[in-house]
Amino acid sequence: MKISASFLSIKDNLKENINLLTKCDIDYLHLDIMDGKFVPNQTWSIYDIKNVINYDKPLDVHLMVNDVYKYIDEYQILKPEFITFHYEISLDILDIINYIKKYNIKVGLSIKPSTKIEEIIPYLPYLDLVLVMSVEPGFGGQSFIMECIEKIKKLKELKSNYLISVDGGINDQTISLVKDADIVVVGSYITSGNYLKNIEKLKEKIYG
Ligand code: DX5
Ligand code: ZN
């Protein structure tokens, strides 16, 4: 199981703290990009992002935006490992998948807690990653929604070549509930204290 660390909850000295975070034993740096329309919160512009991130770890871009094409064009410049968008924007999902693939970037499709797995089954063969939201997208520090555990199990049964990632409310307790996931996205549990110690605690739960 890999760790994708989100810096959404880091409130000050963002550049320095991201540098600290990417020196830790994490596998990806998770960028939560929000437009204030798809979710009731707005995060950084691509200019802000370019000023604060580094390339010590592969980038895992999570787009919570309506105008997906605009943001894909902006973020492909960072050459991320993944660009993930939301099924609920109800545009032409296959067209967006191909649009991201044209940039030679791996494609993720994310589903909100209320979206059923059945709704995305037609797209699974074309995906590199499925991001199961275990909180309502928009904010860090929320509590884990237990119903998403069933979704991860179902995705595991249906598995073709996509990775299963789970995002929201992951800590040293809830991580044990999502063992079938390939990646966990963790924000506030890591960044609300000593990064190294918190990552260590997660690793102990992953590797027992
Ligand atoms: C929420 C974001 C998540 C969030 C995770 O919309 O997509 O990545 O930052 O943060 P925690 O781990 O604090 O729930
Ligand atoms: Zn996220």
mmCIF file of C-alpha atoms and ligand atoms in Angstrom:
data_model
loop_
_atom_site.group_PDB
_atom_site.id
_atom_site.type_symbol
_atom_site.label_atom_id
_atom_site.label_comp_id
_atom_site.label_asym_id
_atom_site.label_seq_id
_atom_site.Cartn_x
_atom_site.Cartn_y
_atom_site.Cartn_z
ATOM 1 C CA MET A 1 0.000 0.000 0.000
ATOM 2 C CA LYS A 2 1.409 3.451 -0.950
ATOM 3 C CA ILE A 3 0.909 6.825 0.721
ATOM 4 C CA SER A 4 -0.095 9.948 -1.227
ATOM 5 C CA ALA A 5 0.293 12.926 1.126
ATOM 6 C CA SER A 6 -2.084 15.895 0.724
ATOM 7 C CA PHE A 7 -0.922 19.352 1.834
ATOM 8 C CA LEU A 8 -4.469 20.822 1.826
ATOM 9 C CA SER A 9 -4.424 21.319 5.605
ATOM 10 C CA ILE A 10 -1.035 23.056 5.766
ATOM 11 C CA LYS A 11 -1.902 26.666 6.595
ATOM 12 C CA ASP A 12 1.464 28.486 6.825
ATOM 13 C CA ASN A 13 4.977 28.345 5.367
ATOM 14 C CA LEU A 14 3.540 26.159 2.611
ATOM 15 C CA LYS A 15 6.721 25.950 0.502
ATOM 16 C CA GLU A 16 8.944 25.030 3.443
ATOM 17 C CA ASN A 17 6.438 22.523 4.797
ATOM 18 C CA ILE A 18 5.981 20.854 1.406
ATOM 19 C CA ASN A 19 9.783 20.546 1.201
ATOM 20 C CA LEU A 20 9.706 18.869 4.622
ATOM 21 C CA LEU A 21 6.825 16.583 3.575
ATOM 22 C CA THR A 22 8.473 15.396 0.346
ATOM 23 C CA LYS A 23 11.636 14.445 2.249
ATOM 24 C CA CYS A 24 9.534 11.984 4.268
ATOM 25 C CA ASP A 25 8.811 8.367 3.279
ATOM 26 C CA ILE A 26 5.719 9.081 1.138
ATOM 27 C CA ASP A 27 5.125 7.803 -2.403
ATOM 28 C CA TYR A 28 3.214 10.704 -3.983
ATOM 29 C CA LEU A 29 2.479 14.372 -3.307
ATOM 30 C CA HIS A 30 -1.305 14.843 -3.571
ATOM 31 C CA LEU A 31 -2.474 18.197 -5.000
ATOM 32 C CA ASP A 32 -6.090 19.078 -4.138
ATOM 33 C CA ILE A 33 -7.213 21.566 -6.773
ATOM 34 C CA MET A 34 -10.650 23.108 -6.147
ATOM 35 C CA ASP A 35 -12.485 25.762 -8.190
ATOM 36 C CA GLY A 36 -15.103 26.911 -5.643
ATOM 37 C CA LYS A 37 -17.815 25.687 -8.053
ATOM 38 C CA PHE A 38 -17.631 21.869 -8.149
ATOM 39 C CA VAL A 39 -16.935 22.051 -4.387
ATOM 40 C CA PRO A 40 -17.651 24.974 -2.004
ATOM 41 C CA ASN A 41 -13.960 25.714 -1.535
ATOM 42 C CA GLN A 42 -11.226 27.191 -3.717
ATOM 43 C CA THR A 43 -7.542 26.294 -3.416
ATOM 44 C CA TRP A 44 -4.450 27.471 -5.272
ATOM 45 C CA SER A 45 -3.951 28.716 -8.834
ATOM 46 C CA ILE A 46 -1.387 26.963 -11.028
ATOM 47 C CA TYR A 47 0.931 29.983 -10.440
ATOM 48 C CA ASP A 48 0.707 29.533 -6.651
ATOM 49 C CA ILE A 49 1.262 25.798 -7.045
ATOM 50 C CA LYS A 50 4.340 26.282 -9.236
ATOM 51 C CA ASN A 51 5.803 28.536 -6.497
ATOM 52 C CA VAL A 52 5.368 26.057 -3.643
ATOM 53 C CA ILE A 53 5.769 22.517 -4.957
ATOM 54 C CA ASN A 54 8.887 20.542 -5.753
ATOM 55 C CA TYR A 55 9.478 17.391 -7.813
ATOM 56 C CA ASP A 56 11.034 15.178 -5.144
ATOM 57 C CA LYS A 57 8.010 12.862 -5.350
ATOM 58 C CA PRO A 58 5.646 11.969 -8.214
ATOM 59 C CA LEU A 59 2.618 14.297 -8.297
ATOM 60 C CA ASP A 60 -0.929 13.011 -7.789
ATOM 61 C CA VAL A 61 -3.284 15.768 -9.030
ATOM 62 C CA HIS A 62 -6.879 15.612 -7.768
ATOM 63 C CA LEU A 63 -9.126 17.995 -9.765
ATOM 64 C CA MET A 64 -12.335 18.982 -7.968
ATOM 65 C CA VAL A 65 -13.359 21.371 -10.733
ATOM 66 C CA ASN A 66 -16.072 21.787 -13.367
ATOM 67 C CA ASP A 67 -13.947 23.067 -16.244
ATOM 68 C CA VAL A 68 -11.757 19.956 -16.381
ATOM 69 C CA TYR A 69 -10.170 20.640 -19.787
ATOM 70 C CA LYS A 70 -8.809 24.017 -18.641
ATOM 71 C CA TYR A 71 -7.247 22.515 -15.513
ATOM 72 C CA ILE A 72 -5.827 19.502 -17.381
ATOM 73 C CA ASP A 73 -4.108 21.906 -19.809
ATOM 74 C CA GLU A 74 -2.713 23.886 -16.838
ATOM 75 C CA TYR A 75 -1.537 20.942 -14.715
ATOM 76 C CA GLN A 76 -0.117 18.704 -17.451
ATOM 77 C CA ILE A 77 2.848 21.112 -17.512
ATOM 78 C CA LEU A 78 3.915 19.705 -14.110
ATOM 79 C CA LYS A 79 4.144 16.228 -15.721
ATOM 80 C CA PRO A 80 2.215 14.587 -12.875
ATOM 81 C CA GLU A 81 2.012 10.796 -12.421
ATOM 82 C CA PHE A 82 -1.806 11.025 -12.243
ATOM 83 C CA ILE A 83 -4.520 13.511 -13.121
ATOM 84 C CA THR A 84 -7.787 12.511 -11.473
ATOM 85 C CA PHE A 85 -11.150 14.150 -12.230
ATOM 86 C CA HIS A 86 -14.660 13.575 -10.884
ATOM 87 C CA TYR A 87 -17.326 11.386 -12.486
ATOM 88 C CA GLU A 88 -20.017 13.748 -11.127
ATOM 89 C CA ILE A 89 -19.080 16.611 -13.473
ATOM 90 C CA SER A 90 -21.208 14.634 -15.974
ATOM 91 C CA LEU A 91 -19.339 15.627 -19.125
ATOM 92 C CA ASP A 92 -18.120 13.099 -21.709
ATOM 93 C CA ILE A 93 -16.055 10.894 -19.359
ATOM 94 C CA LEU A 94 -14.380 8.876 -22.153
ATOM 95 C CA ASP A 95 -13.419 12.051 -23.993
ATOM 96 C CA ILE A 96 -11.760 13.440 -20.837
ATOM 97 C CA ILE A 97 -9.948 10.142 -20.218
ATOM 98 C CA ASN A 98 -8.517 10.281 -23.748
ATOM 99 C CA TYR A 99 -7.698 13.977 -23.359
ATOM 100 C CA ILE A 100 -5.501 13.238 -20.316
ATOM 101 C CA LYS A 101 -3.946 10.178 -21.981
ATOM 102 C CA LYS A 102 -2.927 12.328 -24.950
ATOM 103 C CA TYR A 103 -0.550 14.078 -22.530
ATOM 104 C CA ASN A 104 0.945 10.690 -21.598
ATOM 105 C CA ILE A 105 -0.356 11.093 -18.059
ATOM 106 C CA LYS A 106 -2.100 8.325 -16.093
ATOM 107 C CA VAL A 107 -5.846 8.872 -15.658
ATOM 108 C CA GLY A 108 -7.828 8.667 -12.420
ATOM 109 C CA LEU A 109 -11.599 8.863 -12.005
ATOM 110 C CA SER A 110 -12.902 9.905 -8.589
ATOM 111 C CA ILE A 111 -16.351 9.211 -7.118
ATOM 112 C CA LYS A 112 -18.056 11.046 -4.291
ATOM 113 C CA PRO A 113 -19.415 9.050 -1.335
ATOM 114 C CA SER A 114 -22.967 9.068 -2.795
ATOM 115 C CA THR A 115 -21.910 7.747 -6.230
ATOM 116 C CA LYS A 116 -22.289 3.966 -6.722
ATOM 117 C CA ILE A 117 -19.546 1.797 -8.249
ATOM 118 C CA GLU A 118 -22.084 0.554 -10.820
ATOM 119 C CA GLU A 119 -22.133 4.034 -12.402
ATOM 120 C CA ILE A 120 -18.457 3.904 -13.380
ATOM 121 C CA ILE A 121 -18.199 0.257 -14.467
ATOM 122 C CA PRO A 122 -18.216 1.182 -18.212
ATOM 123 C CA TYR A 123 -15.067 3.310 -17.696
ATOM 124 C CA LEU A 124 -12.999 0.913 -15.555
ATOM 125 C CA PRO A 125 -11.118 -0.710 -18.491
ATOM 126 C CA TYR A 126 -9.749 2.718 -19.511
ATOM 127 C CA LEU A 127 -8.569 3.880 -16.073
ATOM 128 C CA ASP A 128 -5.187 3.784 -14.369
ATOM 129 C CA LEU A 129 -6.669 4.741 -10.999
ATOM 130 C CA VAL A 130 -10.026 4.943 -9.228
ATOM 131 C CA LEU A 131 -10.135 7.456 -6.351
ATOM 132 C CA VAL A 132 -12.806 6.510 -3.820
ATOM 133 C CA MET A 133 -13.732 9.579 -1.725
ATOM 134 C CA SER A 134 -14.227 8.614 1.902
ATOM 135 C CA VAL A 135 -15.283 12.183 2.751
ATOM 136 C CA GLU A 136 -17.393 14.727 0.866
ATOM 137 C CA PRO A 137 -14.796 16.498 -1.316
ATOM 138 C CA GLY A 138 -13.921 20.107 -0.444
ATOM 139 C CA PHE A 139 -12.116 20.120 2.895
ATOM 140 C CA GLY A 140 -9.454 18.320 4.897
ATOM 141 C CA GLY A 141 -9.877 17.104 8.475
ATOM 142 C CA GLN A 142 -13.284 15.444 7.987
ATOM 143 C CA SER A 143 -14.325 12.063 9.391
ATOM 144 C CA PHE A 144 -14.033 8.838 7.400
ATOM 145 C CA ILE A 145 -17.312 7.619 5.847
ATOM 146 C CA MET A 146 -17.589 3.870 6.581
ATOM 147 C CA GLU A 147 -19.800 3.095 3.545
ATOM 148 C CA CYS A 148 -16.810 3.550 1.208
ATOM 149 C CA ILE A 149 -15.250 0.314 2.534
ATOM 150 C CA GLU A 150 -17.796 -1.724 0.520
ATOM 151 C CA LYS A 151 -16.883 0.218 -2.635
ATOM 152 C CA ILE A 152 -13.210 -0.637 -2.265
ATOM 153 C CA LYS A 153 -14.062 -4.331 -1.887
ATOM 154 C CA LYS A 154 -16.263 -4.209 -5.004
ATOM 155 C CA LEU A 155 -13.549 -2.444 -7.030
ATOM 156 C CA LYS A 156 -11.099 -5.111 -5.911
ATOM 157 C CA GLU A 157 -13.446 -7.850 -7.196
ATOM 158 C CA LEU A 158 -13.932 -6.037 -10.521
ATOM 159 C CA LYS A 159 -10.235 -5.244 -10.776
ATOM 160 C CA SER A 160 -8.589 -4.847 -14.133
ATOM 161 C CA ASN A 161 -5.401 -2.781 -14.336
ATOM 162 C CA TYR A 162 -6.465 0.289 -12.319
ATOM 163 C CA LEU A 163 -5.062 1.153 -8.903
ATOM 164 C CA ILE A 164 -7.548 1.679 -6.067
ATOM 165 C CA SER A 165 -6.950 4.850 -4.052
ATOM 166 C CA VAL A 166 -8.992 6.101 -1.087
ATOM 167 C CA ASP A 167 -9.097 9.730 -0.013
ATOM 168 C CA GLY A 168 -10.369 11.409 3.141
ATOM 169 C CA GLY A 169 -10.339 10.839 6.896
ATOM 170 C CA ILE A 170 -7.474 8.329 6.747
ATOM 171 C CA ASN A 171 -5.569 8.024 10.047
ATOM 172 C CA ASP A 172 -3.841 5.330 12.127
ATOM 173 C CA GLN A 173 -7.251 3.797 12.917
ATOM 174 C CA THR A 174 -9.176 4.000 9.656
ATOM 175 C CA ILE A 175 -6.202 2.863 7.543
ATOM 176 C CA SER A 176 -6.778 -0.686 8.839
ATOM 177 C CA LEU A 177 -10.283 -0.614 7.287
ATOM 178 C CA VAL A 178 -9.038 -0.050 3.728
ATOM 179 C CA LYS A 179 -6.379 -2.779 3.343
ATOM 180 C CA ASP A 180 -7.681 -3.611 -0.152
ATOM 181 C CA ALA A 181 -6.638 -0.175 -1.427
ATOM 182 C CA ASP A 182 -3.356 0.244 -3.335
ATOM 183 C CA ILE A 183 -2.952 3.883 -2.277
ATOM 184 C CA VAL A 184 -4.201 5.926 0.673
ATOM 185 C CA VAL A 185 -4.397 9.717 0.428
ATOM 186 C CA VAL A 186 -3.609 11.235 3.818
ATOM 187 C CA GLY A 187 -3.741 14.934 4.684
ATOM 188 C CA SER A 188 -4.411 16.262 8.151
ATOM 189 C CA TYR A 189 -3.367 13.112 10.020
ATOM 190 C CA ILE A 190 0.170 13.616 8.686
ATOM 191 C CA THR A 191 0.356 17.419 8.528
ATOM 192 C CA SER A 192 -1.317 18.232 11.870
ATOM 193 C CA GLY A 193 1.773 17.214 13.855
ATOM 194 C CA ASN A 194 5.206 15.657 13.454
ATOM 195 C CA TYR A 195 5.219 14.459 9.828
ATOM 196 C CA LEU A 196 7.842 11.762 10.350
ATOM 197 C CA LYS A 197 6.198 10.312 13.463
ATOM 198 C CA ASN A 198 2.708 10.329 11.912
ATOM 199 C CA ILE A 199 3.918 8.617 8.738
ATOM 200 C CA GLU A 200 5.748 6.070 10.907
ATOM 201 C CA LYS A 201 2.497 5.285 12.742
ATOM 202 C CA LEU A 202 0.686 4.769 9.426
ATOM 203 C CA LYS A 203 3.463 2.481 8.155
ATOM 204 C CA GLU A 204 3.254 0.383 11.326
ATOM 205 C CA LYS A 205 -0.440 -0.188 10.607
ATOM 206 C CA ILE A 206 0.222 -0.963 6.927
ATOM 207 C CA TYR A 207 3.081 -3.399 7.517
ATOM 208 C CA GLY A 208 1.935 -4.594 10.947
HETATM 209 C C1 DX5 B 1 -10.733 16.550 0.200
HETATM 210 C C2 DX5 B 1 -9.418 16.182 -0.475
HETATM 211 C C3 DX5 B 1 -8.611 15.214 0.334
HETATM 212 C C4 DX5 B 1 -8.238 15.768 1.700
HETATM 213 C C5 DX5 B 1 -7.714 14.670 2.586
HETATM 214 O O1 DX5 B 1 -11.582 17.154 -0.761
HETATM 215 O O2 DX5 B 1 -9.637 15.595 -1.738
HETATM 216 O O3 DX5 B 1 -7.411 14.859 -0.386
HETATM 217 O O4 DX5 B 1 -7.233 16.753 1.536
HETATM 218 O O5 DX5 B 1 -7.476 15.276 3.809
HETATM 219 P P1 DX5 B 1 -7.729 14.492 5.173
HETATM 220 O O6 DX5 B 1 -6.731 13.353 5.151
HETATM 221 O O7 DX5 B 1 -7.434 15.531 6.213
HETATM 222 O O8 DX5 B 1 -9.154 14.010 5.155
HETATM 223 ZN ZN ZN B 2 -7.821 14.738 -2.655
#
